[in-house]
């Protein structure tokens, strides 16, 4: 493990790119929960807060791939500044509307416009592919990148909530905006890692979503996002039923810990198996752990099951990213990676919403069953993937 990560960190440009990407992605973990906390305090309505946050998530799911497509076509240095500027301005406008108790339509309009914020994880992973082009260290870099994402989602939400609750209601989103501006500026200074503009990208073509294996992988990661969304709701419901709502935080923290551990370990290895088979094994592990989730009788068992489930999440994401990197043309890489992130976002939003309805009607056990269904669906999609990955529609990456 020390050898591969040591070799990676000794590579020129790696440390600065990792630090820049880590700072730039933290706001993404703060925005959603920050908006919910802000509006629940200023508007006194969880329903409105959830609806506005969902609007932002859905807008980002469909707008951020278009921003990434422009980045592939014209370069990150030309696209990131206006995209960050528009998105940051919309978030600041949302905070102002919240402070002024503006009409609901203004909140929804600002949230929709904020959806043009760029997908920093996709931008960063495209830079990893540029920096380590042709080297066997790329999976290790993707593993490090996944761990940074997990750390962002461990640190970001509590920080946003603490700022909103401890300072003033709009502090969380405003701090996220400032950190985004700083992170994007630092990332843009990494000129050596910026993917080049490809002339053939100037001619457009079909969206990367329709280039195999991108849609299959996006669907697969959507099922993993659904597990996350279901567990977010289920963990709170079980902990609340036990009379200890704070126990839910341990469940989610152990899931992040498991994912970070799995990602670090996977990145230190060099499996000789084909990527399609590796992905199938990772999803089989996810399906098995989802059985444990469905059978968990209380928060303690659920936390243990989520720790095991997390061990396979980051490796699945790493393999999926590597499959895309090897399958799509360089001119469409950032957009393709963004569609995978979109799959996770849509799965997360859909899983949380459906789990909420099921939990209200049938109790926490129904939410656990939803996680099991999503885990089995992930295995089914992974079993379909090798044929899609070998499709003649895929252009060589190099």
PDB file of N, CA and C in Angstrom, residues 15-103:
ATOM      1  N   UNK A  15       0.166  16.268  -5.405  1.00  0.00           N
ATOM      2  CA  UNK A  15      -0.225  16.821  -4.105  1.00  0.00           C
ATOM      3  C   UNK A  15      -1.042  18.095  -4.287  1.00  0.00           C
ATOM      4  N   UNK A  16      -0.603  18.977  -5.162  1.00  0.00           N
ATOM      5  CA  UNK A  16      -1.334  20.231  -5.357  1.00  0.00           C
ATOM      6  C   UNK A  16      -2.712  19.977  -5.965  1.00  0.00           C
ATOM      7  N   UNK A  17      -2.819  19.013  -6.887  1.00  0.00           N
ATOM      8  CA  UNK A  17      -4.108  18.699  -7.474  1.00  0.00           C
ATOM      9  C   UNK A  17      -5.043  18.091  -6.423  1.00  0.00           C
ATOM     10  N   UNK A  18      -4.525  17.210  -5.584  1.00  0.00           N
ATOM     11  CA  UNK A  18      -5.345  16.595  -4.538  1.00  0.00           C
ATOM     12  C   UNK A  18      -5.851  17.645  -3.557  1.00  0.00           C
ATOM     13  N   UNK A  19      -4.982  18.564  -3.161  1.00  0.00           N
ATOM     14  CA  UNK A  19      -5.399  19.610  -2.219  1.00  0.00           C
ATOM     15  C   UNK A  19      -6.428  20.541  -2.851  1.00  0.00           C
ATOM     16  N   UNK A  20      -6.196  20.932  -4.104  1.00  0.00           N
ATOM     17  CA  UNK A  20      -7.128  21.830  -4.782  1.00  0.00           C
ATOM     18  C   UNK A  20      -8.484  21.165  -4.962  1.00  0.00           C
ATOM     19  N   UNK A  21      -8.474  19.915  -5.399  1.00  0.00           N
ATOM     20  CA  UNK A  21      -9.733  19.202  -5.582  1.00  0.00           C
ATOM     21  C   UNK A  21     -10.460  18.969  -4.271  1.00  0.00           C
ATOM     22  N   UNK A  22      -9.704  18.698  -3.197  1.00  0.00           N
ATOM     23  CA  UNK A  22     -10.333  18.482  -1.902  1.00  0.00           C
ATOM     24  C   UNK A  22     -11.045  19.715  -1.390  1.00  0.00           C
ATOM     25  N   UNK A  23     -10.412  20.886  -1.536  1.00  0.00           N
ATOM     26  CA  UNK A  23     -11.039  22.131  -1.089  1.00  0.00           C
ATOM     27  C   UNK A  23     -12.241  22.478  -1.968  1.00  0.00           C
ATOM     28  N   UNK A  24     -12.104  22.300  -3.280  1.00  0.00           N
ATOM     29  CA  UNK A  24     -13.145  22.719  -4.209  1.00  0.00           C
ATOM     30  C   UNK A  24     -14.407  21.865  -4.098  1.00  0.00           C
ATOM     31  N   UNK A  25     -14.291  20.599  -3.657  1.00  0.00           N
ATOM     32  CA  UNK A  25     -15.477  19.747  -3.608  1.00  0.00           C
ATOM     33  C   UNK A  25     -16.218  19.827  -2.276  1.00  0.00           C
ATOM     34  N   UNK A  26     -15.577  20.393  -1.245  1.00  0.00           N
ATOM     35  CA  UNK A  26     -16.230  20.494   0.055  1.00  0.00           C
ATOM     36  C   UNK A  26     -17.535  21.286  -0.001  1.00  0.00           C
ATOM     37  N   UNK A  27     -17.603  22.422  -0.730  1.00  0.00           N
ATOM     38  CA  UNK A  27     -18.874  23.147  -0.803  1.00  0.00           C
ATOM     39  C   UNK A  27     -20.027  22.313  -1.354  1.00  0.00           C
ATOM     40  N   UNK A  28     -19.730  21.395  -2.275  1.00  0.00           N
ATOM     41  CA  UNK A  28     -20.785  20.546  -2.819  1.00  0.00           C
ATOM     42  C   UNK A  28     -21.455  19.692  -1.764  1.00  0.00           C
ATOM     43  N   UNK A  29     -20.703  19.331  -0.714  1.00  0.00           N
ATOM     44  CA  UNK A  29     -21.268  18.557   0.381  1.00  0.00           C
ATOM     45  C   UNK A  29     -22.005  19.433   1.381  1.00  0.00           C
ATOM     46  N   UNK A  30     -21.805  20.757   1.290  1.00  0.00           N
ATOM     47  CA  UNK A  30     -22.420  21.676   2.241  1.00  0.00           C
ATOM     48  C   UNK A  30     -23.710  22.300   1.724  1.00  0.00           C
ATOM     49  N   UNK A  31     -23.831  22.434   0.416  1.00  0.00           N
ATOM     50  CA  UNK A  31     -24.905  23.247  -0.149  1.00  0.00           C
ATOM     51  C   UNK A  31     -26.294  22.687   0.172  1.00  0.00           C
ATOM     52  N   UNK A  32     -26.512  21.387  -0.128  1.00  0.00           N
ATOM     53  CA  UNK A  32     -27.850  20.819   0.051  1.00  0.00           C
ATOM     54  C   UNK A  32     -28.349  20.919   1.473  1.00  0.00           C
ATOM     55  N   UNK A  33     -27.576  20.404   2.418  1.00  0.00           N
ATOM     56  CA  UNK A  33     -28.006  20.431   3.814  1.00  0.00           C
ATOM     57  C   UNK A  33     -27.999  21.858   4.344  1.00  0.00           C
ATOM     58  N   UNK A  34     -27.113  22.723   3.808  1.00  0.00           N
ATOM     59  CA  UNK A  34     -27.095  24.118   4.223  1.00  0.00           C
ATOM     60  C   UNK A  34     -28.370  24.837   3.825  1.00  0.00           C
ATOM     61  N   UNK A  35     -28.851  24.571   2.605  1.00  0.00           N
ATOM     62  CA  UNK A  35     -30.094  25.183   2.139  1.00  0.00           C
ATOM     63  C   UNK A  35     -31.281  24.698   2.979  1.00  0.00           C
ATOM     64  N   UNK A  36     -31.317  23.398   3.259  1.00  0.00           N
ATOM     65  CA  UNK A  36     -32.405  22.856   4.067  1.00  0.00           C
ATOM     66  C   UNK A  36     -32.415  23.485   5.462  1.00  0.00           C
ATOM     67  N   UNK A  37     -31.242  23.550   6.088  1.00  0.00           N
ATOM     68  CA  UNK A  37     -31.165  24.124   7.434  1.00  0.00           C
ATOM     69  C   UNK A  37     -31.533  25.603   7.415  1.00  0.00           C
ATOM     70  N   UNK A  38     -31.014  26.333   6.436  1.00  0.00           N
ATOM     71  CA  UNK A  38     -31.298  27.769   6.327  1.00  0.00           C
ATOM     72  C   UNK A  38     -32.794  28.037   6.197  1.00  0.00           C
ATOM     73  N   UNK A  39     -33.446  27.352   5.266  1.00  0.00           N
ATOM     74  CA  UNK A  39     -34.859  27.622   5.014  1.00  0.00           C
ATOM     75  C   UNK A  39     -35.752  27.097   6.129  1.00  0.00           C
ATOM     76  N   UNK A  40     -35.347  26.009   6.762  1.00  0.00           N
ATOM     77  CA  UNK A  40     -36.153  25.520   7.885  1.00  0.00           C
ATOM     78  C   UNK A  40     -36.139  26.515   9.041  1.00  0.00           C
ATOM     79  N   UNK A  41     -35.041  27.294   9.158  1.00  0.00           N
ATOM     80  CA  UNK A  41     -34.946  28.296  10.217  1.00  0.00           C
ATOM     81  C   UNK A  41     -35.664  29.590   9.852  1.00  0.00           C
ATOM     82  N   UNK A  42     -35.513  30.024   8.602  1.00  0.00           N
ATOM     83  CA  UNK A  42     -36.081  31.325   8.218  1.00  0.00           C
ATOM     84  C   UNK A  42     -37.528  31.235   7.745  1.00  0.00           C
ATOM     85  N   UNK A  43     -37.902  30.124   7.120  1.00  0.00           N
ATOM     86  CA  UNK A  43     -39.261  29.972   6.595  1.00  0.00           C
ATOM     87  C   UNK A  43     -40.142  29.093   7.480  1.00  0.00           C
ATOM     88  N   UNK A  44     -39.515  28.422   8.439  1.00  0.00           N
ATOM     89  CA  UNK A  44     -40.250  27.551   9.377  1.00  0.00           C
ATOM     90  C   UNK A  44     -41.075  26.500   8.641  1.00  0.00           C
ATOM     91  N   UNK A  45     -40.487  25.922   7.591  1.00  0.00           N
ATOM     92  CA  UNK A  45     -41.202  24.915   6.803  1.00  0.00           C
ATOM     93  C   UNK A  45     -40.196  23.906   6.261  1.00  0.00           C
ATOM     94  N   UNK A  46     -40.252  22.683   6.777  1.00  0.00           N
ATOM     95  CA  UNK A  46     -39.385  21.627   6.273  1.00  0.00           C
ATOM     96  C   UNK A  46     -39.792  21.217   4.860  1.00  0.00           C
ATOM     97  N   UNK A  47     -41.097  21.286   4.589  1.00  0.00           N
ATOM     98  CA  UNK A  47     -41.564  20.928   3.259  1.00  0.00           C
ATOM     99  C   UNK A  47     -41.000  21.846   2.195  1.00  0.00           C
ATOM    100  N   UNK A  48     -41.057  23.156   2.449  1.00  0.00           N
ATOM    101  CA  UNK A  48     -40.504  24.128   1.499  1.00  0.00           C
ATOM    102  C   UNK A  48     -38.998  23.953   1.385  1.00  0.00           C
ATOM    103  N   UNK A  49     -38.322  23.764   2.519  1.00  0.00           N
ATOM    104  CA  UNK A  49     -36.871  23.588   2.500  1.00  0.00           C
ATOM    105  C   UNK A  49     -36.480  22.374   1.669  1.00  0.00           C
ATOM    106  N   UNK A  50     -37.171  21.260   1.871  1.00  0.00           N
ATOM    107  CA  UNK A  50     -36.866  20.054   1.110  1.00  0.00           C
ATOM    108  C   UNK A  50     -37.145  20.217  -0.370  1.00  0.00           C
ATOM    109  N   UNK A  51     -38.238  20.909  -0.704  1.00  0.00           N
ATOM    110  CA  UNK A  51     -38.592  21.095  -2.108  1.00  0.00           C
ATOM    111  C   UNK A  51     -37.567  21.982  -2.823  1.00  0.00           C
ATOM    112  N   UNK A  52     -37.112  23.043  -2.154  1.00  0.00           N
ATOM    113  CA  UNK A  52     -36.113  23.928  -2.765  1.00  0.00           C
ATOM    114  C   UNK A  52     -34.790  23.182  -2.939  1.00  0.00           C
ATOM    115  N   UNK A  53     -34.387  22.410  -1.923  1.00  0.00           N
ATOM    116  CA  UNK A  53     -33.150  21.634  -2.038  1.00  0.00           C
ATOM    117  C   UNK A  53     -33.252  20.591  -3.145  1.00  0.00           C
ATOM    118  N   UNK A  54     -34.423  19.968  -3.284  1.00  0.00           N
ATOM    119  CA  UNK A  54     -34.622  18.987  -4.356  1.00  0.00           C
ATOM    120  C   UNK A  54     -34.545  19.658  -5.725  1.00  0.00           C
ATOM    121  N   UNK A  55     -35.081  20.869  -5.824  1.00  0.00           N
ATOM    122  CA  UNK A  55     -34.993  21.623  -7.082  1.00  0.00           C
ATOM    123  C   UNK A  55     -33.547  21.872  -7.465  1.00  0.00           C
ATOM    124  N   UNK A  56     -32.741  22.252  -6.477  1.00  0.00           N
ATOM    125  CA  UNK A  56     -31.316  22.486  -6.736  1.00  0.00           C
ATOM    126  C   UNK A  56     -30.623  21.207  -7.191  1.00  0.00           C
ATOM    127  N   UNK A  57     -30.944  20.091  -6.511  1.00  0.00           N
ATOM    128  CA  UNK A  57     -30.308  18.811  -6.852  1.00  0.00           C
ATOM    129  C   UNK A  57     -30.671  18.376  -8.270  1.00  0.00           C
ATOM    130  N   UNK A  58     -31.959  18.469  -8.610  1.00  0.00           N
ATOM    131  CA  UNK A  58     -32.401  18.044  -9.942  1.00  0.00           C
ATOM    132  C   UNK A  58     -31.845  18.962 -11.027  1.00  0.00           C
ATOM    133  N   UNK A  59     -31.798  20.262 -10.741  1.00  0.00           N
ATOM    134  CA  UNK A  59     -31.229  21.190 -11.721  1.00  0.00           C
ATOM    135  C   UNK A  59     -29.756  20.884 -11.959  1.00  0.00           C
ATOM    136  N   UNK A  60     -29.018  20.599 -10.877  1.00  0.00           N
ATOM    137  CA  UNK A  60     -27.604  20.263 -11.010  1.00  0.00           C
ATOM    138  C   UNK A  60     -27.417  18.954 -11.779  1.00  0.00           C
ATOM    139  N   UNK A  61     -28.331  18.009 -11.560  1.00  0.00           N
ATOM    140  CA  UNK A  61     -28.213  16.718 -12.223  1.00  0.00           C
ATOM    141  C   UNK A  61     -28.286  16.844 -13.736  1.00  0.00           C
ATOM    142  N   UNK A  62     -29.023  17.829 -14.232  1.00  0.00           N
ATOM    143  CA  UNK A  62     -29.176  17.970 -15.678  1.00  0.00           C
ATOM    144  C   UNK A  62     -28.342  19.106 -16.272  1.00  0.00           C
ATOM    145  N   UNK A  63     -28.011  20.117 -15.468  1.00  0.00           N
ATOM    146  CA  UNK A  63     -27.227  21.235 -15.990  1.00  0.00           C
ATOM    147  C   UNK A  63     -25.724  20.987 -15.909  1.00  0.00           C
ATOM    148  N   UNK A  64     -25.270  20.337 -14.834  1.00  0.00           N
ATOM    149  CA  UNK A  64     -23.823  20.158 -14.678  1.00  0.00           C
ATOM    150  C   UNK A  64     -23.208  19.319 -15.804  1.00  0.00           C
ATOM    151  N   UNK A  65     -23.893  18.290 -16.365  1.00  0.00           N
ATOM    152  CA  UNK A  65     -23.297  17.615 -17.533  1.00  0.00           C
ATOM    153  C   UNK A  65     -23.122  18.544 -18.730  1.00  0.00           C
ATOM    154  N   UNK A  66     -24.020  19.519 -18.873  1.00  0.00           N
ATOM    155  CA  UNK A  66     -23.886  20.454 -19.984  1.00  0.00           C
ATOM    156  C   UNK A  66     -22.690  21.380 -19.761  1.00  0.00           C
ATOM    157  N   UNK A  67     -22.465  21.767 -18.488  1.00  0.00           N
ATOM    158  CA  UNK A  67     -21.283  22.566 -18.169  1.00  0.00           C
ATOM    159  C   UNK A  67     -20.018  21.764 -18.466  1.00  0.00           C
ATOM    160  N   UNK A  68     -20.039  20.482 -18.100  1.00  0.00           N
ATOM    161  CA  UNK A  68     -18.872  19.629 -18.356  1.00  0.00           C
ATOM    162  C   UNK A  68     -18.649  19.427 -19.850  1.00  0.00           C
ATOM    163  N   UNK A  69     -19.730  19.355 -20.602  1.00  0.00           N
ATOM    164  CA  UNK A  69     -19.590  19.210 -22.051  1.00  0.00           C
ATOM    165  C   UNK A  69     -18.916  20.446 -22.646  1.00  0.00           C
ATOM    166  N   UNK A  70     -19.290  21.620 -22.128  1.00  0.00           N
ATOM    167  CA  UNK A  70     -18.634  22.849 -22.579  1.00  0.00           C
ATOM    168  C   UNK A  70     -17.160  22.862 -22.165  1.00  0.00           C
ATOM    169  N   UNK A  71     -16.872  22.317 -20.977  1.00  0.00           N
ATOM    170  CA  UNK A  71     -15.484  22.255 -20.524  1.00  0.00           C
ATOM    171  C   UNK A  71     -14.651  21.361 -21.425  1.00  0.00           C
ATOM    172  N   UNK A  72     -15.225  20.234 -21.880  1.00  0.00           N
ATOM    173  CA  UNK A  72     -14.525  19.376 -22.832  1.00  0.00           C
ATOM    174  C   UNK A  72     -14.275  20.110 -24.147  1.00  0.00           C
ATOM    175  N   UNK A  73     -15.233  20.938 -24.529  1.00  0.00           N
ATOM    176  CA  UNK A  73     -15.175  21.574 -25.839  1.00  0.00           C
ATOM    177  C   UNK A  73     -14.260  22.802 -25.854  1.00  0.00           C
ATOM    178  N   UNK A  74     -14.319  23.588 -24.777  1.00  0.00           N
ATOM    179  CA  UNK A  74     -13.593  24.860 -24.768  1.00  0.00           C
ATOM    180  C   UNK A  74     -12.504  24.946 -23.699  1.00  0.00           C
ATOM    181  N   UNK A  75     -12.425  23.970 -22.789  1.00  0.00           N
ATOM    182  CA  UNK A  75     -11.413  23.985 -21.750  1.00  0.00           C
ATOM    183  C   UNK A  75     -11.972  24.450 -20.408  1.00  0.00           C
ATOM    184  N   UNK A  76     -11.466  23.865 -19.336  1.00  0.00           N
ATOM    185  CA  UNK A  76     -11.950  24.214 -18.000  1.00  0.00           C
ATOM    186  C   UNK A  76     -11.649  25.671 -17.652  1.00  0.00           C
ATOM    187  N   UNK A  77     -10.520  26.194 -18.097  1.00  0.00           N
ATOM    188  CA  UNK A  77     -10.151  27.562 -17.735  1.00  0.00           C
ATOM    189  C   UNK A  77     -11.105  28.589 -18.320  1.00  0.00           C
ATOM    190  N   UNK A  78     -11.803  28.259 -19.407  1.00  0.00           N
ATOM    191  CA  UNK A  78     -12.775  29.181 -19.995  1.00  0.00           C
ATOM    192  C   UNK A  78     -14.175  28.964 -19.459  1.00  0.00           C
ATOM    193  N   UNK A  79     -14.503  27.746 -19.059  1.00  0.00           N
ATOM    194  CA  UNK A  79     -15.881  27.425 -18.676  1.00  0.00           C
ATOM    195  C   UNK A  79     -16.113  27.540 -17.173  1.00  0.00           C
ATOM    196  N   UNK A  80     -15.115  27.137 -16.382  1.00  0.00           N
ATOM    197  CA  UNK A  80     -15.301  27.151 -14.929  1.00  0.00           C
ATOM    198  C   UNK A  80     -15.612  28.544 -14.363  1.00  0.00           C
ATOM    199  N   UNK A  81     -14.886  29.595 -14.734  1.00  0.00           N
ATOM    200  CA  UNK A  81     -15.167  30.907 -14.128  1.00  0.00           C
ATOM    201  C   UNK A  81     -16.609  31.377 -14.308  1.00  0.00           C
ATOM    202  N   UNK A  82     -17.176  31.385 -15.537  1.00  0.00           N
ATOM    203  CA  UNK A  82     -18.572  31.837 -15.643  1.00  0.00           C
ATOM    204  C   UNK A  82     -19.558  30.897 -14.956  1.00  0.00           C
ATOM    205  N   UNK A  83     -19.305  29.576 -15.031  1.00  0.00           N
ATOM    206  CA  UNK A  83     -20.221  28.635 -14.384  1.00  0.00           C
ATOM    207  C   UNK A  83     -20.215  28.818 -12.870  1.00  0.00           C
ATOM    208  N   UNK A  84     -19.026  28.941 -12.298  1.00  0.00           N
ATOM    209  CA  UNK A  84     -18.924  29.168 -10.853  1.00  0.00           C
ATOM    210  C   UNK A  84     -19.527  30.522 -10.496  1.00  0.00           C
ATOM    211  N   UNK A  85     -19.277  31.533 -11.333  1.00  0.00           N
ATOM    212  CA  UNK A  85     -19.816  32.862 -11.054  1.00  0.00           C
ATOM    213  C   UNK A  85     -21.331  32.887 -11.031  1.00  0.00           C
ATOM    214  N   UNK A  86     -21.946  32.247 -12.026  1.00  0.00           N
ATOM    215  CA  UNK A  86     -23.413  32.225 -12.086  1.00  0.00           C
ATOM    216  C   UNK A  86     -23.988  31.412 -10.921  1.00  0.00           C
ATOM    217  N   UNK A  87     -23.418  30.240 -10.690  1.00  0.00           N
ATOM    218  CA  UNK A  87     -23.920  29.393  -9.616  1.00  0.00           C
ATOM    219  C   UNK A  87     -23.745  30.026  -8.248  1.00  0.00           C
ATOM    220  N   UNK A  88     -22.571  30.621  -8.012  1.00  0.00           N
ATOM    221  CA  UNK A  88     -22.319  31.269  -6.723  1.00  0.00           C
ATOM    222  C   UNK A  88     -23.249  32.460  -6.526  1.00  0.00           C
ATOM    223  N   UNK A  89     -23.466  33.247  -7.585  1.00  0.00           N
ATOM    224  CA  UNK A  89     -24.384  34.385  -7.485  1.00  0.00           C
ATOM    225  C   UNK A  89     -25.800  33.926  -7.174  1.00  0.00           C
ATOM    226  N   UNK A  90     -26.206  32.808  -7.773  1.00  0.00           N
ATOM    227  CA  UNK A  90     -27.548  32.286  -7.510  1.00  0.00           C
ATOM    228  C   UNK A  90     -27.691  31.826  -6.063  1.00  0.00           C
ATOM    229  N   UNK A  91     -26.647  31.198  -5.526  1.00  0.00           N
ATOM    230  CA  UNK A  91     -26.690  30.769  -4.122  1.00  0.00           C
ATOM    231  C   UNK A  91     -26.739  31.965  -3.178  1.00  0.00           C
ATOM    232  N   UNK A  92     -25.960  33.008  -3.487  1.00  0.00           N
ATOM    233  CA  UNK A  92     -26.015  34.211  -2.669  1.00  0.00           C
ATOM    234  C   UNK A  92     -27.389  34.877  -2.765  1.00  0.00           C
ATOM    235  N   UNK A  93     -27.972  34.862  -3.962  1.00  0.00           N
ATOM    236  CA  UNK A  93     -29.325  35.406  -4.122  1.00  0.00           C
ATOM    237  C   UNK A  93     -30.334  34.594  -3.332  1.00  0.00           C
ATOM    238  N   UNK A  94     -30.142  33.277  -3.301  1.00  0.00           N
ATOM    239  CA  UNK A  94     -31.029  32.415  -2.515  1.00  0.00           C
ATOM    240  C   UNK A  94     -30.935  32.759  -1.030  1.00  0.00           C
ATOM    241  N   UNK A  95     -29.708  32.979  -0.544  1.00  0.00           N
ATOM    242  CA  UNK A  95     -29.529  33.368   0.859  1.00  0.00           C
ATOM    243  C   UNK A  95     -30.181  34.717   1.137  1.00  0.00           C
ATOM    244  N   UNK A  96     -30.055  35.657   0.198  1.00  0.00           N
ATOM    245  CA  UNK A  96     -30.676  36.966   0.372  1.00  0.00           C
ATOM    246  C   UNK A  96     -32.196  36.854   0.393  1.00  0.00           C
ATOM    247  N   UNK A  97     -32.737  36.024  -0.520  1.00  0.00           N
ATOM    248  CA  UNK A  97     -34.189  35.822  -0.540  1.00  0.00           C
ATOM    249  C   UNK A  97     -34.677  35.196   0.761  1.00  0.00           C
ATOM    250  N   UNK A  98     -33.888  34.290   1.291  1.00  0.00           N
ATOM    251  CA  UNK A  98     -34.248  33.674   2.567  1.00  0.00           C
ATOM    252  C   UNK A  98     -34.269  34.708   3.679  1.00  0.00           C
ATOM    253  N   UNK A  99     -33.254  35.572   3.695  1.00  0.00           N
ATOM    254  CA  UNK A  99     -33.158  36.604   4.733  1.00  0.00           C
ATOM    255  C   UNK A  99     -34.299  37.613   4.638  1.00  0.00           C
ATOM    256  N   UNK A 100     -34.711  37.930   3.396  1.00  0.00           N
ATOM    257  CA  UNK A 100     -35.779  38.906   3.170  1.00  0.00           C
ATOM    258  C   UNK A 100     -37.166  38.285   3.211  1.00  0.00           C
ATOM    259  N   UNK A 101     -37.238  36.952   3.419  1.00  0.00           N
ATOM    260  CA  UNK A 101     -38.532  36.234   3.382  1.00  0.00           C
ATOM    261  C   UNK A 101     -39.240  36.480   2.054  1.00  0.00           C
ATOM    262  N   UNK A 102     -38.508  36.335   0.974  1.00  0.00           N
ATOM    263  CA  UNK A 102     -39.055  36.549  -0.362  1.00  0.00           C
ATOM    264  C   UNK A 102     -40.078  35.467  -0.701  1.00  0.00           C
ATOM    265  N   UNK A 103     -40.888  35.677  -1.732  1.00  0.00           N
ATOM    266  CA  UNK A 103     -41.879  34.663  -2.130  1.00  0.00           C
ATOM    267  C   UNK A 103     -41.212  33.339  -2.504  1.00  0.00           C
TER     268      UNK A 103
END
